[in-house]
Amino acid sequence: MARQLDEQIAGRFPVGQRLRVLDVGMGQGTQALRLARLGHQVTGVEQDATMIAAAREALAAQPEGIRERVRLVQSDGRDTGVHFLPGSFDVVLCHGVLMYVEEPDPLVAGLARMLAPGGLLSLLVRNGDALAMRPGLAGDWAGALAAFDTTGYHNRLGLDVRADRLAALTATLDGIAAPLHAWYGVRVFTDTAPDDAAIPADLETLLAAEERAGRTDPYRRVAALLHLCGVRG
């Protein structure tokens, strides 16, 4: 996903431009810190106290120059309008958040308002068109059959959450003047790997295969996750 995001940034902004990035639902700050290391000014928003504490700890371990480029805000991602002016950011990230939001459209619309004209909106969501893949590959035939007719699922954290369909999110992005510019699949081949799986020796080959599949039909359509990139008009 990081490679996909970097590809979109490189194709939209001049080389060397220091971007204003908003990372909503940043978790422990993995992407926020990575982008700060690349020279961008990053604001991370996270509601969960444990996650933002982990992000602050990770940030504290960085060199001063990187720490100066990161601002952390503990808040609900739906309250961006309270903290920031419209058009304040060149790139807005919302990765792994929409599955926990019952009504995602207002959140996505609020994120789009944060973008300057031509800005990039990056969403990572559970693929509602491929929910049967995980139970099917695991031999859970009843679970696979049930997954065809729903966008709800039980995630690995034990929570009941929701997925998004590509067509519905495409329509949402069109409606908020940030139409879909590109989309990718994420975790095409590796979704069934256990959480504690060892990192393979041929990791770069694995990543190359995933990256190729994530941009190639029909493989990307059955990925566990979808990475959608919209551009503010």
Short mmCIF file of C-alpha atoms in Angstrom, two decimals:
data_model
loop_
_atom_site.label_atom_id
_atom_site.label_comp_id
_atom_site.label_asym_id
_atom_site.label_seq_id
_atom_site.Cartn_x
_atom_site.Cartn_y
_atom_site.Cartn_z
CA MET A 1 0.00 0.00 0.00
CA ALA A 2 2.87 2.38 0.77
CA ARG A 3 4.26 1.77 -2.72
CA GLN A 4 0.85 2.47 -4.24
CA LEU A 5 0.53 5.70 -2.26
CA ASP A 6 4.02 6.84 -3.24
CA GLU A 7 3.19 6.16 -6.88
CA GLN A 8 0.12 8.39 -6.69
CA ILE A 9 1.99 11.17 -4.88
CA ALA A 10 4.85 11.07 -7.40
CA GLY A 11 2.39 11.27 -10.28
CA ARG A 12 0.52 14.26 -8.86
CA PHE A 13 3.04 16.53 -7.16
CA PRO A 14 6.44 17.95 -8.21
CA VAL A 15 9.48 16.02 -7.04
CA GLY A 16 10.77 17.44 -3.77
CA GLN A 17 7.60 19.33 -2.85
CA ARG A 18 6.93 19.17 0.88
CA LEU A 19 3.30 18.20 1.19
CA ARG A 20 0.80 18.92 3.92
CA VAL A 21 -0.55 15.49 4.92
CA LEU A 22 -3.50 14.62 7.17
CA ASP A 23 -3.63 11.03 8.42
CA VAL A 24 -7.05 10.32 9.96
CA GLY A 25 -7.22 7.22 12.13
CA MET A 26 -3.45 6.96 12.01
CA GLY A 27 -3.22 4.10 14.54
CA GLN A 28 0.32 3.84 15.86
CA GLY A 29 1.56 6.28 13.22
CA THR A 30 3.30 3.99 10.75
CA GLN A 31 2.36 5.93 7.62
CA ALA A 32 2.58 9.33 9.34
CA LEU A 33 6.18 8.72 10.42
CA ARG A 34 7.14 7.23 7.06
CA LEU A 35 5.87 10.32 5.23
CA ALA A 36 7.53 12.65 7.74
CA ARG A 37 10.83 10.88 7.06
CA LEU A 38 10.30 11.69 3.38
CA GLY A 39 10.15 15.38 4.29
CA HIS A 40 6.41 16.02 4.44
CA GLN A 41 4.53 17.94 7.14
CA VAL A 42 2.15 15.43 8.72
CA THR A 43 -0.81 15.83 11.07
CA GLY A 44 -2.07 12.59 12.59
CA VAL A 45 -5.54 12.23 14.09
CA GLU A 46 -6.38 9.25 16.31
CA GLN A 47 -9.17 8.72 18.81
CA ASP A 48 -7.95 5.61 20.60
CA ALA A 49 -5.83 6.51 23.63
CA THR A 50 -3.66 3.40 23.42
CA MET A 51 -2.89 3.94 19.74
CA ILE A 52 -2.03 7.62 20.09
CA ALA A 53 0.19 6.83 23.08
CA ALA A 54 2.06 4.33 20.90
CA ALA A 55 2.35 6.95 18.15
CA ARG A 56 3.73 9.50 20.59
CA GLU A 57 6.28 7.00 21.87
CA ALA A 58 7.38 6.15 18.33
CA LEU A 59 7.60 9.83 17.46
CA ALA A 60 9.69 10.59 20.54
CA ALA A 61 12.30 8.12 19.31
CA GLN A 62 12.74 9.98 16.01
CA PRO A 63 15.39 12.64 15.29
CA GLU A 64 14.39 16.21 16.06
CA GLY A 65 13.96 17.14 12.41
CA ILE A 66 11.30 14.46 11.97
CA ARG A 67 9.57 15.26 15.27
CA GLU A 68 9.19 18.87 14.14
CA ARG A 69 7.29 17.75 11.06
CA VAL A 70 4.63 15.75 12.92
CA ARG A 71 1.64 16.99 14.87
CA LEU A 72 -0.58 14.52 16.75
CA VAL A 73 -4.22 15.26 17.59
CA GLN A 74 -6.39 13.02 19.74
CA SER A 75 -9.84 13.30 18.22
CA ASP A 76 -12.60 11.52 16.31
CA GLY A 77 -11.90 11.50 12.58
CA ARG A 78 -15.40 12.84 11.96
CA ASP A 79 -14.42 16.11 13.68
CA THR A 80 -11.80 17.31 11.20
CA GLY A 81 -13.87 20.44 10.56
CA VAL A 82 -13.44 21.40 14.22
CA HIS A 83 -9.65 21.35 14.06
CA PHE A 84 -8.75 22.33 10.50
CA LEU A 85 -9.82 24.77 7.81
CA PRO A 86 -11.14 23.47 4.50
CA GLY A 87 -8.44 23.08 1.87
CA SER A 88 -5.62 22.85 4.43
CA PHE A 89 -3.99 19.66 3.11
CA ASP A 90 -2.49 18.31 -0.09
CA VAL A 91 -2.95 14.65 0.88
CA VAL A 92 -5.52 13.08 3.22
CA LEU A 93 -5.18 9.47 4.34
CA CYS A 94 -7.92 7.37 5.90
CA HIS A 95 -6.64 3.80 6.09
CA GLY A 96 -8.48 1.00 7.86
CA VAL A 97 -11.09 3.28 9.39
CA LEU A 98 -14.29 3.13 7.33
CA MET A 99 -14.99 -0.47 8.38
CA TYR A 100 -15.62 0.80 11.91
CA VAL A 101 -17.98 3.62 10.82
CA GLU A 102 -21.64 2.73 10.39
CA GLU A 103 -22.37 5.64 8.05
CA PRO A 104 -19.11 6.42 6.22
CA ASP A 105 -20.34 8.98 3.67
CA PRO A 106 -20.29 12.01 6.04
CA LEU A 107 -16.77 11.10 7.17
CA VAL A 108 -15.51 10.77 3.59
CA ALA A 109 -17.16 14.07 2.63
CA GLY A 110 -15.48 15.78 5.58
CA LEU A 111 -12.11 14.40 4.55
CA ALA A 112 -12.55 15.67 0.99
CA ARG A 113 -13.28 19.17 2.31
CA MET A 114 -9.86 19.18 3.96
CA LEU A 115 -8.17 18.86 0.54
CA ALA A 116 -6.80 21.73 -1.48
CA PRO A 117 -7.81 21.70 -5.18
CA GLY A 118 -5.96 18.85 -6.89
CA GLY A 119 -5.31 17.17 -3.55
CA LEU A 120 -5.20 13.41 -3.10
CA LEU A 121 -7.58 11.39 -0.92
CA SER A 122 -6.32 7.88 -0.05
CA LEU A 123 -8.79 5.37 1.40
CA LEU A 124 -8.06 1.81 2.49
CA VAL A 125 -11.23 -0.26 3.00
CA ARG A 126 -12.34 -3.88 3.32
CA ASN A 127 -13.46 -5.16 -0.06
CA GLY A 128 -17.19 -5.80 0.15
CA ASP A 129 -17.18 -7.52 -3.24
CA ALA A 130 -14.84 -10.28 -2.05
CA LEU A 131 -15.97 -11.13 1.47
CA ALA A 132 -16.51 -14.77 0.54
CA MET A 133 -12.84 -15.28 -0.35
CA ARG A 134 -11.40 -15.62 3.16
CA PRO A 135 -13.95 -18.13 4.51
CA GLY A 136 -13.98 -19.95 1.17
CA LEU A 137 -10.22 -20.41 1.09
CA ALA A 138 -10.35 -21.57 4.71
CA GLY A 139 -12.94 -24.24 3.84
CA ASP A 140 -15.77 -22.50 5.71
CA TRP A 141 -18.40 -23.13 3.05
CA ALA A 142 -21.36 -21.88 5.10
CA GLY A 143 -19.47 -18.69 5.90
CA ALA A 144 -18.58 -18.21 2.24
CA LEU A 145 -22.21 -18.61 1.14
CA ALA A 146 -23.39 -16.13 3.76
CA ALA A 147 -20.76 -13.57 2.75
CA PHE A 148 -22.15 -13.19 -0.76
CA ASP A 149 -25.25 -11.37 0.50
CA THR A 150 -23.82 -8.97 3.07
CA THR A 151 -21.25 -6.25 3.65
CA GLY A 152 -20.94 -7.11 7.33
CA TYR A 153 -18.25 -9.42 8.66
CA HIS A 154 -16.48 -10.54 11.84
CA ASN A 155 -12.88 -9.34 11.81
CA ARG A 156 -9.74 -10.84 13.33
CA LEU A 157 -10.08 -8.61 16.38
CA GLY A 158 -13.42 -10.25 17.12
CA LEU A 159 -15.48 -7.22 16.13
CA ASP A 160 -18.53 -7.00 13.91
CA VAL A 161 -17.63 -4.46 11.24
CA ARG A 162 -18.53 -3.55 7.66
CA ALA A 163 -17.00 -3.59 4.18
CA ASP A 164 -17.35 -1.24 1.21
CA ARG A 165 -18.15 -2.08 -2.38
CA LEU A 166 -16.09 -0.46 -5.14
CA ALA A 167 -19.10 0.83 -7.07
CA ALA A 168 -20.66 2.45 -4.00
CA LEU A 169 -17.45 4.20 -2.95
CA THR A 170 -16.84 5.35 -6.52
CA ALA A 171 -20.28 6.98 -6.49
CA THR A 172 -19.54 8.56 -3.11
CA LEU A 173 -16.28 10.07 -4.37
CA ASP A 174 -18.03 11.42 -7.46
CA GLY A 175 -20.66 13.03 -5.25
CA ILE A 176 -18.14 14.89 -3.09
CA ALA A 177 -16.09 16.27 -5.99
CA ALA A 178 -13.13 13.97 -5.38
CA PRO A 179 -13.66 11.41 -8.16
CA LEU A 180 -11.80 8.12 -8.23
CA HIS A 181 -8.45 8.50 -9.97
CA ALA A 182 -6.93 5.07 -9.35
CA TRP A 183 -7.60 1.97 -7.28
CA TYR A 184 -5.63 -1.08 -6.20
CA GLY A 185 -6.10 -4.37 -4.43
CA VAL A 186 -4.19 -5.04 -1.21
CA ARG A 187 -3.54 -8.52 0.24
CA VAL A 188 -4.50 -10.49 -2.84
CA PHE A 189 -2.41 -13.59 -2.05
CA THR A 190 -1.52 -13.14 1.62
CA ASP A 191 -4.85 -12.47 3.32
CA THR A 192 -5.09 -15.98 4.77
CA ALA A 193 -1.60 -15.88 6.30
CA PRO A 194 -1.78 -16.09 10.13
CA ASP A 195 -1.03 -12.92 12.06
CA ASP A 196 2.07 -14.51 13.62
CA ALA A 197 3.46 -15.85 10.33
CA ALA A 198 7.22 -15.54 10.00
CA ILE A 199 8.54 -13.03 7.45
CA PRO A 200 9.63 -15.12 4.46
CA ALA A 201 13.18 -15.03 3.14
CA ASP A 202 11.89 -14.01 -0.29
CA LEU A 203 9.93 -11.03 1.04
CA GLU A 204 10.81 -8.76 -1.90
CA THR A 205 9.50 -11.34 -4.35
CA LEU A 206 6.32 -11.68 -2.33
CA LEU A 207 5.84 -7.89 -2.31
CA ALA A 208 6.48 -7.72 -6.05
CA ALA A 209 3.82 -10.39 -6.65
CA GLU A 210 1.32 -8.59 -4.41
CA GLU A 211 2.07 -5.25 -6.03
CA ARG A 212 1.57 -6.68 -9.52
CA ALA A 213 -1.66 -8.43 -8.55
CA GLY A 214 -2.91 -5.29 -6.82
CA ARG A 215 -2.95 -3.37 -10.10
CA THR A 216 -4.03 -6.21 -12.40
CA ASP A 217 -7.50 -7.50 -13.19
CA PRO A 218 -9.03 -9.87 -12.27
CA TYR A 219 -6.75 -10.34 -9.24
CA ARG A 220 -7.26 -6.94 -7.63
CA ARG A 221 -11.03 -7.41 -7.59
CA VAL A 222 -10.76 -10.29 -5.12
CA ALA A 223 -8.24 -8.63 -2.79
CA ALA A 224 -9.10 -8.49 0.89
CA LEU A 225 -8.68 -4.70 0.88
CA LEU A 226 -9.17 -1.93 -1.66
CA HIS A 227 -6.96 1.14 -1.86
CA LEU A 228 -8.89 3.96 -3.56
CA CYS A 229 -7.34 7.28 -4.55
CA GLY A 230 -9.60 10.22 -5.32
CA VAL A 231 -8.54 13.67 -6.54
CA ARG A 232 -10.22 16.86 -5.38
CA GLY A 233 -11.62 18.84 -8.30
#
